[in-house]
CSV table of C-alpha atoms in Angstrom, one decimal:
chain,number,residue,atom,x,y,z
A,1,UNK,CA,67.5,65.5,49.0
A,2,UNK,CA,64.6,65.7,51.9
A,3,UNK,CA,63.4,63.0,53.6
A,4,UNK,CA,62.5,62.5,57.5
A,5,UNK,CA,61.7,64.8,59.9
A,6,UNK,CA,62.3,68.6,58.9
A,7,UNK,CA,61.4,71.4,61.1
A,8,UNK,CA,59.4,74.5,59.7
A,9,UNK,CA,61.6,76.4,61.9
A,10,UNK,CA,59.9,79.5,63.9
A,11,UNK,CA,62.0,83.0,63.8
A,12,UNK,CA,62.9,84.2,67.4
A,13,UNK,CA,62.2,88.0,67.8
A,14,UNK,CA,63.1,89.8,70.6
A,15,UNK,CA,61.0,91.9,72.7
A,16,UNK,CA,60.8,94.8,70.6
A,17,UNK,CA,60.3,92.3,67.0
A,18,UNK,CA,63.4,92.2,66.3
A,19,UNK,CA,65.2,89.2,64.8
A,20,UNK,CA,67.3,87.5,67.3
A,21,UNK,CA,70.2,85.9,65.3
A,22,UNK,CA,71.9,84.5,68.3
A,23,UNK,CA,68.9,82.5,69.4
A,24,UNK,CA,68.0,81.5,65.6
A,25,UNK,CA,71.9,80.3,65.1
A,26,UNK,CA,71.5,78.2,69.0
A,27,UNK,CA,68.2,76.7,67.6
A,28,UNK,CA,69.6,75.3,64.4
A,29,UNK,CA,72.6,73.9,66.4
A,30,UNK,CA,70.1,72.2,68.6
A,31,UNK,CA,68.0,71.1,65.4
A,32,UNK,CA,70.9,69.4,63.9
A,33,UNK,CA,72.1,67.6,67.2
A,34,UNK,CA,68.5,66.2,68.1
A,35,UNK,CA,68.6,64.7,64.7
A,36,UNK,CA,66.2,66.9,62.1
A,37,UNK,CA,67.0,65.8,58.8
A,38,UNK,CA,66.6,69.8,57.3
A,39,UNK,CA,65.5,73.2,57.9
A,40,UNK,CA,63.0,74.9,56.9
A,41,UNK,CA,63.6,78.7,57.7
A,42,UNK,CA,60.8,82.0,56.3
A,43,UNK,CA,57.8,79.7,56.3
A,44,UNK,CA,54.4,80.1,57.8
A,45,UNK,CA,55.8,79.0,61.0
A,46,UNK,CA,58.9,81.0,60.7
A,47,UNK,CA,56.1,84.5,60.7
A,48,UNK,CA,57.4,84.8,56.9
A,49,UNK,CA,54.2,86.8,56.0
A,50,UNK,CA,55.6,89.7,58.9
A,51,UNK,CA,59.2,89.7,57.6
A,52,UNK,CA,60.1,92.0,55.2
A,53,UNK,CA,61.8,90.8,52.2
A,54,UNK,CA,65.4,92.0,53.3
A,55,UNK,CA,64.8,90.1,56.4
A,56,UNK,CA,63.4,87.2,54.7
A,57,UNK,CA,66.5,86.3,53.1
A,58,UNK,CA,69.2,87.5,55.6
A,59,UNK,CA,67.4,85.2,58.2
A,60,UNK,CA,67.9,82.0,55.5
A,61,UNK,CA,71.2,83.7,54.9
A,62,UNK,CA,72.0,82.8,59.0
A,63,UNK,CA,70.6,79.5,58.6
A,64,UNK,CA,72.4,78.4,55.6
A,65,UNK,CA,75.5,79.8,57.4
A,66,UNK,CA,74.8,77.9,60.7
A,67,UNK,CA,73.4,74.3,59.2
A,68,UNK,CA,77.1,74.5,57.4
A,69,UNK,CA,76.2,72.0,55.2
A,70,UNK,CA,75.3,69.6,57.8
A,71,UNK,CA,71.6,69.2,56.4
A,72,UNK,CA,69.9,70.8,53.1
A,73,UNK,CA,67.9,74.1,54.1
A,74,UNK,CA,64.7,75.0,52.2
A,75,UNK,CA,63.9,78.1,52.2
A,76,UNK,CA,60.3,79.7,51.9
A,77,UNK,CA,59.9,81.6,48.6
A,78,UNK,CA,56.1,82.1,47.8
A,79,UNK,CA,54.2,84.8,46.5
A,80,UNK,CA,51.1,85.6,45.1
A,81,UNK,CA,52.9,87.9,42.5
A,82,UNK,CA,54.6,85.4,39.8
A,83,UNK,CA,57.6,87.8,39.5
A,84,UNK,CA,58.4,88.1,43.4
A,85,UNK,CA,58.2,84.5,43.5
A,86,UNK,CA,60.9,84.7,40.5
A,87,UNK,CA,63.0,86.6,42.4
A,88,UNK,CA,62.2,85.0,45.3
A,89,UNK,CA,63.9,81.7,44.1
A,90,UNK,CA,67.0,83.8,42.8
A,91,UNK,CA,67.6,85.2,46.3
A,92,UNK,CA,67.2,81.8,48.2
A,93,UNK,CA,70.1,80.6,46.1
A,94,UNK,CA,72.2,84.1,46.5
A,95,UNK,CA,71.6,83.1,50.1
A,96,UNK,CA,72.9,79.7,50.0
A,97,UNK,CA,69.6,77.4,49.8
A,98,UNK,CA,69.5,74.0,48.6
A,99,UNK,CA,65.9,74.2,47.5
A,100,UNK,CA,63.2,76.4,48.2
A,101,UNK,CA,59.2,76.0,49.3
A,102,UNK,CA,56.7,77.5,47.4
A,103,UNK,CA,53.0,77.9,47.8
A,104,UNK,CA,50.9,78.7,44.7
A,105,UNK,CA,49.4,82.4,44.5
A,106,UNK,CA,47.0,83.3,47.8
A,107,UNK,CA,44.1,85.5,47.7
A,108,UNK,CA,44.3,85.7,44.1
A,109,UNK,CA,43.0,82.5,43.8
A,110,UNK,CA,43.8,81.8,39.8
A,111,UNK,CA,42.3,78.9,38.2
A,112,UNK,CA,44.2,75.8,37.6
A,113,UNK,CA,45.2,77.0,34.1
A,114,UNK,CA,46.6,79.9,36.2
A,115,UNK,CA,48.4,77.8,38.5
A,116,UNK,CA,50.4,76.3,36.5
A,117,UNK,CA,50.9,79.2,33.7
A,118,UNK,CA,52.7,80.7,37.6
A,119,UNK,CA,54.9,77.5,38.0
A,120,UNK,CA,55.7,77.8,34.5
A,121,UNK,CA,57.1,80.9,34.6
A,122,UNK,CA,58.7,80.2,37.8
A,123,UNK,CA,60.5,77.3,36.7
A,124,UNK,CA,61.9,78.7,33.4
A,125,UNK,CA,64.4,80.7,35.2
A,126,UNK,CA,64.3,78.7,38.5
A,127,UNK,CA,68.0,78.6,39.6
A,128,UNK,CA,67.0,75.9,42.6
A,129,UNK,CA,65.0,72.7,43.1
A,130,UNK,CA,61.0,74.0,44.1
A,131,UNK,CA,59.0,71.9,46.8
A,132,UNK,CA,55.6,72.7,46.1
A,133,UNK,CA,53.3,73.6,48.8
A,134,UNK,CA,50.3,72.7,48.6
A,135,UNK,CA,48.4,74.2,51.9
A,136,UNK,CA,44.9,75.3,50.9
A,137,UNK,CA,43.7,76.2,54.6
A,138,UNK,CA,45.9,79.0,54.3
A,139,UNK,CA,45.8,80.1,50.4
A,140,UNK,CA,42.7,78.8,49.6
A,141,UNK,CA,44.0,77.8,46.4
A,142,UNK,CA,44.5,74.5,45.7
A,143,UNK,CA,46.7,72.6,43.4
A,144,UNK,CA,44.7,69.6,42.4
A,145,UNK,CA,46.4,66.5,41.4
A,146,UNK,CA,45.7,66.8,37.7
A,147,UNK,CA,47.3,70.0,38.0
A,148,UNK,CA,50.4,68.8,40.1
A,149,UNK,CA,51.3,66.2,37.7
A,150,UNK,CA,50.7,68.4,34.9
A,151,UNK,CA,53.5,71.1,36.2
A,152,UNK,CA,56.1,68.3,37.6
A,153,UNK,CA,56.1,65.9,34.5
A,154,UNK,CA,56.7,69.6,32.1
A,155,UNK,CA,59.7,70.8,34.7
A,156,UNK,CA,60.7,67.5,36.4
A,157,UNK,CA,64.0,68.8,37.2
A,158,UNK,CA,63.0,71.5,39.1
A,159,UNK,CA,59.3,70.4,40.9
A,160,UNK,CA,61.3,67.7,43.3
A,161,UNK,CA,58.2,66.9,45.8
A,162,UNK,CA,55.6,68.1,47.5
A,163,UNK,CA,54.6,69.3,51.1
A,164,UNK,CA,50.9,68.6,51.2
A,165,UNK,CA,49.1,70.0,54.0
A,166,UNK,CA,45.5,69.3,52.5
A,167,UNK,CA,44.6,66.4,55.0
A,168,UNK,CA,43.6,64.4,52.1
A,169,UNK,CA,45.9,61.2,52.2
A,170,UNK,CA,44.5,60.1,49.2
A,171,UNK,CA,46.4,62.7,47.7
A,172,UNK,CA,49.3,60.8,48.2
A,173,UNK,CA,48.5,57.8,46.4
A,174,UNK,CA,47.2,60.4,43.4
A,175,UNK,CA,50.5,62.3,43.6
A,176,UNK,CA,52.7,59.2,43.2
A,177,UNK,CA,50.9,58.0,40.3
A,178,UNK,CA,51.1,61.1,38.3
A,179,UNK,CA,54.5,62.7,39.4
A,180,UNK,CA,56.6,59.6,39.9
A,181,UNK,CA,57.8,57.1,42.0
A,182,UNK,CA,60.5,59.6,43.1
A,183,UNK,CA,58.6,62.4,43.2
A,184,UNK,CA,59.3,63.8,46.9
A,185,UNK,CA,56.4,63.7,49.5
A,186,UNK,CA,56.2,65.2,52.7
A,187,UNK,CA,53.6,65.7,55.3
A,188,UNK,CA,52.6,69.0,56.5
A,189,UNK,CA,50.4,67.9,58.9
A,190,UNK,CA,52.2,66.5,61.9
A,191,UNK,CA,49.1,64.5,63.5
A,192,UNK,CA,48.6,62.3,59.8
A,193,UNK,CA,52.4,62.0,58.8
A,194,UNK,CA,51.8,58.2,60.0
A,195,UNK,CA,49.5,57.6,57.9
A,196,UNK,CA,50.8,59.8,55.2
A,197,UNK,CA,54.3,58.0,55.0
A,198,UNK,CA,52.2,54.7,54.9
A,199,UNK,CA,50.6,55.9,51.7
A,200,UNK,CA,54.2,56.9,50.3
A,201,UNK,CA,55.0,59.8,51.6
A,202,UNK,CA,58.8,60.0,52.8
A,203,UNK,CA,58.7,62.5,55.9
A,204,UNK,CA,56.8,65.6,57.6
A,205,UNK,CA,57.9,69.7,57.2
A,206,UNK,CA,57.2,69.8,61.4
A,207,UNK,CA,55.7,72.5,63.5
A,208,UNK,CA,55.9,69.9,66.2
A,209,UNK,CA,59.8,69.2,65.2
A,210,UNK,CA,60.2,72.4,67.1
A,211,UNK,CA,59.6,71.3,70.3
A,212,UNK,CA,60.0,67.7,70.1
A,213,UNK,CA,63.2,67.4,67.4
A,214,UNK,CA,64.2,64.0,68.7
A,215,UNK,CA,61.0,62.4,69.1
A,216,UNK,CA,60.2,63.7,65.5
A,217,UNK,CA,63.4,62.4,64.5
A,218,UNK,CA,63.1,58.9,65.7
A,219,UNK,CA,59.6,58.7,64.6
A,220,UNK,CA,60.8,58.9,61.6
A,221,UNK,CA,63.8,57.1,61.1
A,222,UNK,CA,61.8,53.9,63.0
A,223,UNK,CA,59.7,54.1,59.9
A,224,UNK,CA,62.3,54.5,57.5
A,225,UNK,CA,63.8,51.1,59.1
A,226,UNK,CA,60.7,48.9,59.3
A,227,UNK,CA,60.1,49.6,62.6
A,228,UNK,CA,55.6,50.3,62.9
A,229,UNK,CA,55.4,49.4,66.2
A,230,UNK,CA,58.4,52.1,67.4
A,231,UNK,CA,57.0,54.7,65.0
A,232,UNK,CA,53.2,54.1,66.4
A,233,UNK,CA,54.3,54.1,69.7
A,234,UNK,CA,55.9,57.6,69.2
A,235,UNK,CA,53.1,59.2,67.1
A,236,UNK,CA,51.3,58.0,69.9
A,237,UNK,CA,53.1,59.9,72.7
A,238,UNK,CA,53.3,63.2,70.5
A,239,UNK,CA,49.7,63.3,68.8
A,240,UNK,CA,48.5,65.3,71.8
A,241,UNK,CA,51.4,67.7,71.3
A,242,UNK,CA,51.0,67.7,67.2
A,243,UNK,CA,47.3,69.1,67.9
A,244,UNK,CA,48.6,71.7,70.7
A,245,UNK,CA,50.5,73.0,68.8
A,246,UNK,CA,47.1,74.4,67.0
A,247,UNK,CA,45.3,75.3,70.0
A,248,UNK,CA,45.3,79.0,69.2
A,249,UNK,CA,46.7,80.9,66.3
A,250,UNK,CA,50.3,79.7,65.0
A,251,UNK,CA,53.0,79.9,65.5
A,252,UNK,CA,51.7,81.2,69.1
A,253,UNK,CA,51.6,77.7,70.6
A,254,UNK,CA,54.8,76.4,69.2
A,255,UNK,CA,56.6,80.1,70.2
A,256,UNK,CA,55.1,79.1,74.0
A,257,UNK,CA,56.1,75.7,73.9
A,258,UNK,CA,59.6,77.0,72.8
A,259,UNK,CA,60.1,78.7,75.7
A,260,UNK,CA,59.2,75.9,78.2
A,261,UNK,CA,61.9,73.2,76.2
A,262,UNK,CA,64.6,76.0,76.2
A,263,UNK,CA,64.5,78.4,79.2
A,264,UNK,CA,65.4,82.0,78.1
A,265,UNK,CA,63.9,81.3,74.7
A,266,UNK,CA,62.5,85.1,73.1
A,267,UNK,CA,59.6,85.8,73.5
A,268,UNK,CA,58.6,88.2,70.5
A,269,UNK,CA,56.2,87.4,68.1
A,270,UNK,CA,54.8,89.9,65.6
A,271,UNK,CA,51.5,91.2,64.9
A,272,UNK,CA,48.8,90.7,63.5
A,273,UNK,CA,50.1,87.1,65.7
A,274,UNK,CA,49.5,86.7,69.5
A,275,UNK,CA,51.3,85.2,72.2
A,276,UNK,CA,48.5,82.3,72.7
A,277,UNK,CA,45.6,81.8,75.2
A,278,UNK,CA,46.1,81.0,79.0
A,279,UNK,CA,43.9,78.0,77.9
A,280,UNK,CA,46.3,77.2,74.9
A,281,UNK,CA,49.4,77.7,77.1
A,282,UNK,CA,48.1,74.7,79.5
A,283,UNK,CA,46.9,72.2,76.8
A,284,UNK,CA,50.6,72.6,75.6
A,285,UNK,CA,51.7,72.1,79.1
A,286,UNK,CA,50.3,68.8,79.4
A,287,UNK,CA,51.4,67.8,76.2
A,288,UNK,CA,54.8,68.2,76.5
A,289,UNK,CA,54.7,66.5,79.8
A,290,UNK,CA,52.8,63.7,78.3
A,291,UNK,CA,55.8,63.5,75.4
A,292,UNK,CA,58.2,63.7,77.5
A,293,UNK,CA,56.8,61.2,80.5
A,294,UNK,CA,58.0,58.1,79.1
């Protein structure tokens, strides 16, 4: 169902913080045309944590309505409270999702018995396929591989792959062997998805897919084909861009850079996130001219 380059789409809020469905419904339009291969709306990139859970859902609601069945969406559904993560995956479907994303339980930070005992319970009533994300930078929790296998071999109908954002790539290797041949791996670390994808992995949930959604696009499709020396040459011309895009606090970076690909893009990003450094802002400058040079 996912494979290639899939954009962790950000959420454009006008200058009072308030969602800006006409820009969101343009973006995804310009998503599909440049070639992204899904969307990704509510994740980290997307500000989930500052949307209330009415706006979570009517902003996947606007994407499933504008992809129009043109690529899957997966929708962001984690929680750290195993019933709203329930009823998160019951709303992504009400809303039209092909699959959601779902982190294991933050600041919590349950052992890897309680890991899984949340997955469990998850899955038992799981209306939609679950990409597990697996991101512990951000949740500090950590779903080892021992663990991974052990929740997608009980529910291997619902646990469909993995976005791993550990920077480990011998993760990869690990998650193949105990989930499956055809057990879905993505990158979500833009600057390793090379090397990811060359231990297995099948595609990269992009912050830098964004920005760059053709370049991310025929990155991965030259890979896909065979083609090293095209995808190197890419990942090349967009590594300086993939670290840019973490130059300051995210999504600030990527909501710059949005603004400087498509003129008149809103501006609004919500607190406790800032619009990024004057030293961020240039870094991203000369990366996208770098990118886009050749």
């Amino acid at each position: 169902m996912f494979s290639g380059s899939i954009p962790a789409l950000v959420t454009p809020f006008d200058a009072d913080g308030a969602f800006d469905e006409a820009a969101y419904r343009a973006l995804i339009d310009w998503q599909i045309a440049e070639g992204s291969a899904g969307l990704v709306p509510c994740g980290t990139t997307g500000e989930a944590a500052t949307l209330s859970a009415e706006e979570h859902f009517a902003v996947v609601r606007v994407c499933v309505e504008q992809a129009a069945g043109r690529v899957p969406v997966m929708a962001g559904a984690g929680s750290n409270d195993t019933r709203v993560a329930m009823a998160n995956v019951h709303a992504a479907k009400a809303a039209g999702a092909d699959a959601v994303l779902m982190v294991p339980p933050y600041y919590n930070r349950p052992s890897q018995e309680g890991i899984f005992r949340h997955f469990e319970a998850v899955a038992k009533t799981a209306p939609l396929p679950i990409v597990l994300y697996n991101v512990p930078g951000r949740t500090v929790t950590d779903i080892q591989p021992a663990t991974m296998a052990r929740i997608v071999n009980a529910f291997p109908d619902v646990f469909i792959g993995v976005k791993d954002a550990t920077g480990n790539l011998g993760r990869v290797t690990e998650q193949r062997l105990g989930c499956g041949a055809d057990f879905i791996q993505l990158s979500g670390n833009d600057e390793t998805a090379l090397a990811f994808n060359a231990h297995g992995g099948v595609g990269c949930i992009s912050v830098t897919a964004n920005v760059a959604p053709r370049l991310c696009a025929e990155f991965q499709a030259a890979w896909a084909t065979g083609d090293r020396a095209r995808a190197l040459a890419i990942h090349d011309r967009l590594f300086a861009l993939h670290l840019a895009m973490f130059s300051d606090a995210s999504p600030g970076p990527v909501k710059y850079a949005m603004t400087r690909v498509r003129p008149g893009f809103p501006t609004g990003i919500r607190l406790p996130m800032t619009w990024p450094s004057e030293s961020s802002q240039r870094t991203v400058d000369a990366a996208l001219a770098n990118a886009t040079s050749a």
